[in-house]
Amino acid sequence: MAETHSSPTSEVENIGLLGRFWRGRIWYGTEWYITTFGGLILLAIILMTVFAPWLAPFDPNQFIGAQFTPPGHGKQALLARAGEAPPVDLSDLSGQVIGVQRNRNGANLARELGAKGKRYQTQEDLLAALLDGEVDLIFVDQELAPEIVASYDGLEIVAEGLGRSYPLGTDNLGRDIVSRLIWGARTVLGVALTSALFSSIIGITLGLISGFVSGFLDRVLSLMMDSIYSFPGLLLAIAMVVMLGPGLLNVAVAVSVIYIPTFFRVVRGQVLSVKEELYVEAARSLGAKPLTILTRYIFPNVIPSVVVVFSLNVADAILTEAGLSFVGLGLPPDVPDWGYDLSKGQSFLVAGQWWLITFPGIMITLVAAGFSLLGEGLSEILNPRLVKG
Amino acid sequence: MMTNDVLYRIRDLVVEYHTRAGILTAVDHVSFDIRRGEVLGLVGESGCGKSTLGKALMRMIQEPGRIASGELWFDGMNLMQLPPGEMRKLRGSRISMIFQDPMTSLNPVQRVVDHITETIRVHQPQTSEKAARARAAELVDRLGISRNRLDDYPHQLSGGMRQRVMISLALALRADLVIADEATTSLDVIVEAQFLDLLKELREEFNLTILLITHNIGIVAELADRVAVMYAGRMAELAEVHELFERPDHPYTRGLLRAVPNIRLDDAELYKMPGSPPDLVSPPPGCRFHPRCPDVMDICTRQAPTFYENKPGHFVNCWLYQEREENVSLEEASS
Amino acid sequence: MSPALRRYIIVRVLLTIPMVLILVSLVFIVLRVLPGDPAVAILREGASEEQLASFRAALGLDKPLHVQYVEFLTGVLRFDFGYSMTRKVPVTREIKTFFPATVELALASMFVTAVVGIFSGAFAAQHRKSPADYAIRILSIILYSLPIFWLGLMLQMTFGTGLGWLPVSNRLSPGMAPKEVITGLYTIDAILTGDWALFKDAASHLVLPALTLGLVLAGIFTRLTRANMLDVLEQDFITAGRARGLRERVLVYKHGLRNAFIPIVTLLGLQFALLLAGAILTETTFSWPGMGRLVVDRIYDRDFTTVQGAILFFALLVAGISLVVDILYGFLDPRIRY
């Protein structure tokens, strides 16, 4: 009896922070898993942004491959006329004359290897050149090689798996999508976090003052904030970006204005309720200065809600930033950005190049959902209003 | 109208709540009978489990709580075996409940009359809306609310009127047992007195059996035939009202009665019971009252006493009145 | 109408006045006061001094700010947003052309949102902490995290270009036109004139945009409904109803939802801003000729007056909607009605 009575607390005190966090799963149940899951997504993305230079295989702005390489494609096969393959050293193809097709990965590969690429407009031209003896070797996409060999007599595969592949393909300018996604995370998180920081600082300050001072100032500020809140945020951001001009900081400022009212409302509401608490009354009656009451007694109570709102707002800011980029008003074109990639990629959807927009969209959803899950989980954990017992 | 005929027999009822801190036993092996036609008062401090017990009698314990074990025999029916649908039909028709706060217990966006007709029609679907309305009118008439208030919304009524509406809902289908859970707590003194008078009248007229759950000993003294005292989830004592007030056996009951303000005892200082009720997640071992008990003995800290009929009709849960069987192992050993 | 309700409505109407004033001032600050010269912003760098000067003169931008502000306000009060700089028609006429499309999209989306959101939110609340509840909650978070335009593009890819079931842009197929424009909502006009071919065409164009916007907003609406339902289901009158033998279904969907609906309606008013913001993106994705398209397109056309007018119109619109929602609230809650 006595052991079970006292053990939970003493044990918790003896384990480390991580251990205590791990314990939390029992205490908070599913909410814990939601929060942790959201947190893990974000951790992965944040690591990605920090280590972008090492993680990204290529420069996000470099035209590294052929346009519209589908995901996983890019490797080349070397073909020759059957039985006539010239004795070549596969590890050194420089100096060879290799037939390539225009705007395909083979052309880039030949250039990189130092081979002399002879370019042909279409695949038919390329194959005809090989069969007519114009060239002795040609590059074709690895995925097409077996089919070509099967449908044209007298061809054989000399080598396969040459060059590199692009796990998520390349875009309309031949840029590697993986690299763009990794670098884009920096932009998106940078803008979203900066704007949330701006709006939280202004929103919290105004909220504290408004709730604490009350009276006329409170009424005016509340009405102003309500008005901004009721205005479609994206439209406000659009108007501001049009006026301020494109650029990372300008976008962050434009986005932050939208979210000031959210912080304001939450903080003000909290202040109003905390202000009535007995211990604040007691501090006041003991002669504590208003500023002391505000910073020592009221502000700490506001923090949990602010953490939740911050997380949810970052999620929203990411979507707004992407929306701005999508309507073409966000960032300069040389900044890798998911929203920008999406808006540029949409025109190629009809032609079947789905990978240009699919992956940036998934990334935006993932990051926004990560912040939302984190915020949602935290709000249940920090404000256990509905959890009984 | 009290008889010895048992209407509701409760045996070894255990209600548990699964909380983050552990399992909370809100009602722990409680056994007693409610006799047909009686008013049984159930008293105890707040948090002692009396309201939970009241809900358990209607099998209305919601997650994360549950009735862990025990038997509920209502009018010969084993309620624990009853399918949920049948149990639902019993609620409001044969067992009904009056709640503490009539303001929050009525749907704010539903008219008074709709509360009543809805209740009638859910149990008697063949009743037409019109007939149900006529019955509702008759009922509120009897309870002293004028018919033209029927189409009002709850917030338009006074506190006393709202409580009458609650009674009319409890009586709409002539329930055998009415459980009144702190039904007067939110009323002011004068309205409370009117309410008690009304309950007395209705008891005769409708031949009601009432379980009166309250922390107010005065109300029990005025209305109840028998009184049950609960402490920390367990029955402490149960006896006829005069017997209990004049010869309380359990030290807790004695303390409770001495703590009641009484205008006749002008000078005597009110008794203050030492300590506070235990945490029900990890209650003290043995008798749960022992840390506060003025008559604590060695055995009280180790073994729980049983709820025992000490004198005819007078049950008490205390070692002072029991053989001290040191070797008897009771369920307490497990906790 | 009871005196209390009348007083409530009058107060709300009066409260709308400062709100309109603040919103219009907000637009003024953004477009005129903030750093960034509209002339430069619109004509871009490299415009000649004369071009800039004539632009400023045409819009009165060369006058002192307080004069501009007064002119700005009086223009709004007279519902005069000036002339479009590229189309040479009054901006109000442009708005009149483009606004019905936005209304049609918004209403259809709201329908999707309400149906999906209320049902799944109430269901999740009823089965709190069940696997279904967690599934609905996580799904609603994911829905809300979807970039609207991306969901739109994905739907276009699947149901439009992929399966070929539904059109992916514009409000009508080429060659189709309403015989008579009554409301400007083509689906409604088609019903009013009994033109079923037109109705089918208009409705099929409406499906994907409405689904896109409606589903994303349903994510929020589900969460709102669930949270409010949980609040309501915790209340005593639900327990009291249960003690009277009412069915769980009746308790949740009749008593619970009716009460939860009151705060939901207020929140719906606030969500309207989200609906309009979402509509801008949806319209851009689906080439839907509504107000959002108007703004975005005219930014590219450097049609400052139209952009300014459209933004002002949005400001008046949200003020109007919040008034309507407040009045609706008054009718919904008997505690205000009497």
PDB file of C-alpha atoms in Angstrom, chain A residues 28-31 34 220 223-224 226-236 238-240 242-244 257 265 312 315-316 319 322-324 326-329 339 342-343 346 349-350 354 357-362 364-366 368-370 372-373 376-377 380 385-388, chain C residues 15 18-19 22-23 26-27 30-32 34-38 41-42 128-129 134 137-138 141-142 144-150 153-154 156-157 161 223 226-227 230-231 234 270-274 276-278 280-281 284-285 295-296 299-300 304 310-311 314-315 318-319 322:
ATOM      1  CA  TYR A  28      -1.665  11.620 -22.009  1.00  0.00           C
ATOM      2  CA  GLY A  29      -2.524   8.666 -24.230  1.00  0.00           C
ATOM      3  CA  THR A  30      -3.364   9.341 -27.842  1.00  0.00           C
ATOM      4  CA  GLU A  31      -2.789  13.086 -27.539  1.00  0.00           C
ATOM      5  CA  ILE A  34      -0.406  12.976 -32.017  1.00  0.00           C
ATOM      6  CA  VAL A 220     -10.711  50.319 -29.952  1.00  0.00           C
ATOM      7  CA  LEU A 223     -12.526  46.360 -32.816  1.00  0.00           C
ATOM      8  CA  MET A 224      -9.475  46.935 -34.985  1.00  0.00           C
ATOM      9  CA  ASP A 226     -11.686  41.955 -35.113  1.00  0.00           C
ATOM     10  CA  SER A 227     -11.828  43.900 -38.342  1.00  0.00           C
ATOM     11  CA  ILE A 228      -8.466  42.632 -39.535  1.00  0.00           C
ATOM     12  CA  TYR A 229      -9.460  39.133 -38.475  1.00  0.00           C
ATOM     13  CA  SER A 230     -12.669  39.276 -40.459  1.00  0.00           C
ATOM     14  CA  PHE A 231     -10.848  40.387 -43.592  1.00  0.00           C
ATOM     15  CA  PRO A 232      -9.743  37.586 -45.924  1.00  0.00           C
ATOM     16  CA  GLY A 233      -6.119  37.139 -44.898  1.00  0.00           C
ATOM     17  CA  LEU A 234      -4.778  36.163 -48.257  1.00  0.00           C
ATOM     18  CA  LEU A 235      -6.244  39.266 -49.881  1.00  0.00           C
ATOM     19  CA  LEU A 236      -4.612  41.472 -47.285  1.00  0.00           C
ATOM     20  CA  ILE A 238      -1.707  40.087 -51.617  1.00  0.00           C
ATOM     21  CA  ALA A 239      -2.367  43.803 -51.294  1.00  0.00           C
ATOM     22  CA  MET A 240       0.611  44.264 -49.013  1.00  0.00           C
ATOM     23  CA  VAL A 242       1.866  44.243 -54.254  1.00  0.00           C
ATOM     24  CA  MET A 243       2.691  47.452 -52.451  1.00  0.00           C
ATOM     25  CA  LEU A 244       5.876  46.325 -50.729  1.00  0.00           C
ATOM     26  CA  VAL A 257      -0.098  41.141 -40.321  1.00  0.00           C
ATOM     27  CA  ARG A 265      -7.557  37.646 -29.126  1.00  0.00           C
ATOM     28  CA  LEU A 312      -1.195  26.531 -35.457  1.00  0.00           C
ATOM     29  CA  ALA A 315       0.898  25.970 -40.183  1.00  0.00           C
ATOM     30  CA  ASP A 316      -1.434  28.597 -41.548  1.00  0.00           C
ATOM     31  CA  LEU A 319      -0.270  27.814 -46.515  1.00  0.00           C
ATOM     32  CA  ALA A 322       2.363  29.084 -50.627  1.00  0.00           C
ATOM     33  CA  GLY A 323      -0.845  30.759 -51.748  1.00  0.00           C
ATOM     34  CA  LEU A 324       0.975  34.036 -52.364  1.00  0.00           C
ATOM     35  CA  PHE A 326       0.881  30.413 -56.254  1.00  0.00           C
ATOM     36  CA  VAL A 327      -0.814  33.578 -57.458  1.00  0.00           C
ATOM     37  CA  GLY A 328       2.634  34.728 -58.506  1.00  0.00           C
ATOM     38  CA  LEU A 329       3.247  37.374 -55.865  1.00  0.00           C
ATOM     39  CA  GLY A 339       4.522  27.365 -53.749  1.00  0.00           C
ATOM     40  CA  LEU A 342       3.586  24.438 -57.719  1.00  0.00           C
ATOM     41  CA  SER A 343       2.387  27.456 -59.629  1.00  0.00           C
ATOM     42  CA  GLN A 346       0.525  23.459 -62.939  1.00  0.00           C
ATOM     43  CA  LEU A 349      -0.221  18.925 -65.585  1.00  0.00           C
ATOM     44  CA  VAL A 350      -2.344  18.576 -68.687  1.00  0.00           C
ATOM     45  CA  TRP A 354       2.313  15.187 -62.593  1.00  0.00           C
ATOM     46  CA  ILE A 357       3.325  19.646 -58.597  1.00  0.00           C
ATOM     47  CA  THR A 358       2.690  16.476 -56.626  1.00  0.00           C
ATOM     48  CA  PHE A 359       5.789  16.528 -54.466  1.00  0.00           C
ATOM     49  CA  PRO A 360       5.854  20.211 -53.461  1.00  0.00           C
ATOM     50  CA  GLY A 361       2.185  19.839 -52.554  1.00  0.00           C
ATOM     51  CA  ILE A 362       2.894  16.841 -50.371  1.00  0.00           C
ATOM     52  CA  ILE A 364       3.468  21.753 -47.902  1.00  0.00           C
ATOM     53  CA  THR A 365       0.749  19.493 -46.545  1.00  0.00           C
ATOM     54  CA  LEU A 366       3.222  17.556 -44.444  1.00  0.00           C
ATOM     55  CA  ALA A 368       1.460  22.363 -42.276  1.00  0.00           C
ATOM     56  CA  ALA A 369      -0.032  19.174 -40.849  1.00  0.00           C
ATOM     57  CA  GLY A 370       3.026  18.704 -38.642  1.00  0.00           C
ATOM     58  CA  SER A 372      -1.193  21.599 -36.764  1.00  0.00           C
ATOM     59  CA  LEU A 373      -0.814  18.195 -35.125  1.00  0.00           C
ATOM     60  CA  GLU A 376      -3.619  20.361 -31.557  1.00  0.00           C
ATOM     61  CA  GLY A 377      -1.860  17.843 -29.325  1.00  0.00           C
ATOM     62  CA  GLU A 380      -5.164  19.163 -25.313  1.00  0.00           C
ATOM     63  CA  ARG A 385     -10.201  21.241 -19.966  1.00  0.00           C
ATOM     64  CA  LEU A 386     -11.980  18.186 -21.277  1.00  0.00           C
ATOM     65  CA  VAL A 387      -9.848  15.572 -19.593  1.00  0.00           C
ATOM     66  CA  LYS A 388     -11.474  14.414 -16.441  1.00  0.00           C
TER      67      LYS A 388
ATOM     68  CA  LEU C  15     -21.541  48.480 -34.469  1.00  0.00           C
ATOM     69  CA  PRO C  18     -17.016  51.602 -36.952  1.00  0.00           C
ATOM     70  CA  MET C  19     -16.154  48.228 -38.424  1.00  0.00           C
ATOM     71  CA  ILE C  22     -11.783  50.549 -39.735  1.00  0.00           C
ATOM     72  CA  LEU C  23     -11.780  48.142 -42.666  1.00  0.00           C
ATOM     73  CA  LEU C  26      -7.092  49.474 -43.277  1.00  0.00           C
ATOM     74  CA  VAL C  27      -7.323  49.254 -47.046  1.00  0.00           C
ATOM     75  CA  VAL C  30      -2.164  49.347 -47.037  1.00  0.00           C
ATOM     76  CA  LEU C  31      -2.655  50.908 -50.448  1.00  0.00           C
ATOM     77  CA  ARG C  32      -1.710  54.530 -49.787  1.00  0.00           C
ATOM     78  CA  LEU C  34       2.514  51.996 -46.324  1.00  0.00           C
ATOM     79  CA  PRO C  35       5.959  52.317 -47.894  1.00  0.00           C
ATOM     80  CA  GLY C  36       5.680  51.507 -51.534  1.00  0.00           C
ATOM     81  CA  ASP C  37       4.321  53.948 -54.061  1.00  0.00           C
ATOM     82  CA  PRO C  38       1.252  52.596 -55.864  1.00  0.00           C
ATOM     83  CA  ALA C  41       4.140  49.237 -57.626  1.00  0.00           C
ATOM     84  CA  ILE C  42       1.738  49.204 -60.537  1.00  0.00           C
ATOM     85  CA  ARG C 128     -15.121  10.807 -28.216  1.00  0.00           C
ATOM     86  CA  LYS C 129     -11.759   9.089 -27.833  1.00  0.00           C
ATOM     87  CA  TYR C 134      -9.088  10.103 -33.755  1.00  0.00           C
ATOM     88  CA  ARG C 137      -9.596  14.505 -36.111  1.00  0.00           C
ATOM     89  CA  ILE C 138      -6.403  13.594 -37.919  1.00  0.00           C
ATOM     90  CA  ILE C 141      -6.144  18.333 -39.737  1.00  0.00           C
ATOM     91  CA  ILE C 142      -4.769  16.919 -42.952  1.00  0.00           C
ATOM     92  CA  TYR C 144      -7.021  21.786 -43.499  1.00  0.00           C
ATOM     93  CA  SER C 145      -3.300  21.467 -44.156  1.00  0.00           C
ATOM     94  CA  LEU C 146      -3.844  20.864 -47.849  1.00  0.00           C
ATOM     95  CA  PRO C 147      -2.969  23.853 -49.998  1.00  0.00           C
ATOM     96  CA  ILE C 148      -6.305  24.606 -51.657  1.00  0.00           C
ATOM     97  CA  PHE C 149      -4.799  25.061 -55.091  1.00  0.00           C
ATOM     98  CA  TRP C 150      -2.892  21.822 -54.797  1.00  0.00           C
ATOM     99  CA  LEU C 153      -4.932  20.545 -59.161  1.00  0.00           C
ATOM    100  CA  MET C 154      -4.977  16.984 -57.861  1.00  0.00           C
ATOM    101  CA  GLN C 156      -8.335  18.245 -61.833  1.00  0.00           C
ATOM    102  CA  MET C 157      -5.708  15.642 -62.594  1.00  0.00           C
ATOM    103  CA  THR C 161      -7.795  15.257 -67.316  1.00  0.00           C
ATOM    104  CA  ARG C 223     -13.015  20.656 -35.545  1.00  0.00           C
ATOM    105  CA  ARG C 226     -16.592  18.670 -32.514  1.00  0.00           C
ATOM    106  CA  ALA C 227     -15.272  21.106 -29.927  1.00  0.00           C
ATOM    107  CA  LEU C 230     -18.167  18.282 -26.675  1.00  0.00           C
ATOM    108  CA  ASP C 231     -18.911  21.414 -24.676  1.00  0.00           C
ATOM    109  CA  GLU C 234     -20.888  17.790 -21.148  1.00  0.00           C
ATOM    110  CA  LEU C 270     -15.549  34.484 -38.800  1.00  0.00           C
ATOM    111  CA  GLN C 271     -14.724  31.589 -41.104  1.00  0.00           C
ATOM    112  CA  PHE C 272     -16.234  33.558 -43.941  1.00  0.00           C
ATOM    113  CA  ALA C 273     -12.938  35.374 -44.278  1.00  0.00           C
ATOM    114  CA  LEU C 274     -11.302  32.013 -44.819  1.00  0.00           C
ATOM    115  CA  LEU C 276     -13.236  34.247 -49.358  1.00  0.00           C
ATOM    116  CA  ALA C 277      -9.474  33.818 -49.089  1.00  0.00           C
ATOM    117  CA  GLY C 278      -9.868  30.220 -50.194  1.00  0.00           C
ATOM    118  CA  ILE C 280      -9.311  33.511 -54.418  1.00  0.00           C
ATOM    119  CA  LEU C 281      -7.056  30.478 -54.730  1.00  0.00           C
ATOM    120  CA  THR C 284      -7.200  31.004 -59.767  1.00  0.00           C
ATOM    121  CA  THR C 285      -6.842  27.236 -59.959  1.00  0.00           C
ATOM    122  CA  VAL C 295      -8.010  40.920 -58.254  1.00  0.00           C
ATOM    123  CA  VAL C 296      -5.191  38.620 -59.325  1.00  0.00           C
ATOM    124  CA  ILE C 299      -2.709  43.085 -60.578  1.00  0.00           C
ATOM    125  CA  TYR C 300      -0.973  41.730 -63.652  1.00  0.00           C
ATOM    126  CA  PHE C 304      -4.872  49.851 -59.856  1.00  0.00           C
ATOM    127  CA  ALA C 310     -12.314  45.010 -55.475  1.00  0.00           C
ATOM    128  CA  ILE C 311     -10.421  45.016 -52.175  1.00  0.00           C
ATOM    129  CA  PHE C 314     -14.341  42.725 -50.001  1.00  0.00           C
ATOM    130  CA  ALA C 315     -14.049  44.966 -46.946  1.00  0.00           C
ATOM    131  CA  VAL C 318     -17.129  41.037 -44.720  1.00  0.00           C
ATOM    132  CA  ALA C 319     -18.682  43.820 -42.660  1.00  0.00           C
ATOM    133  CA  SER C 322     -20.687  39.700 -40.002  1.00  0.00           C
TER     134      SER C 322
END
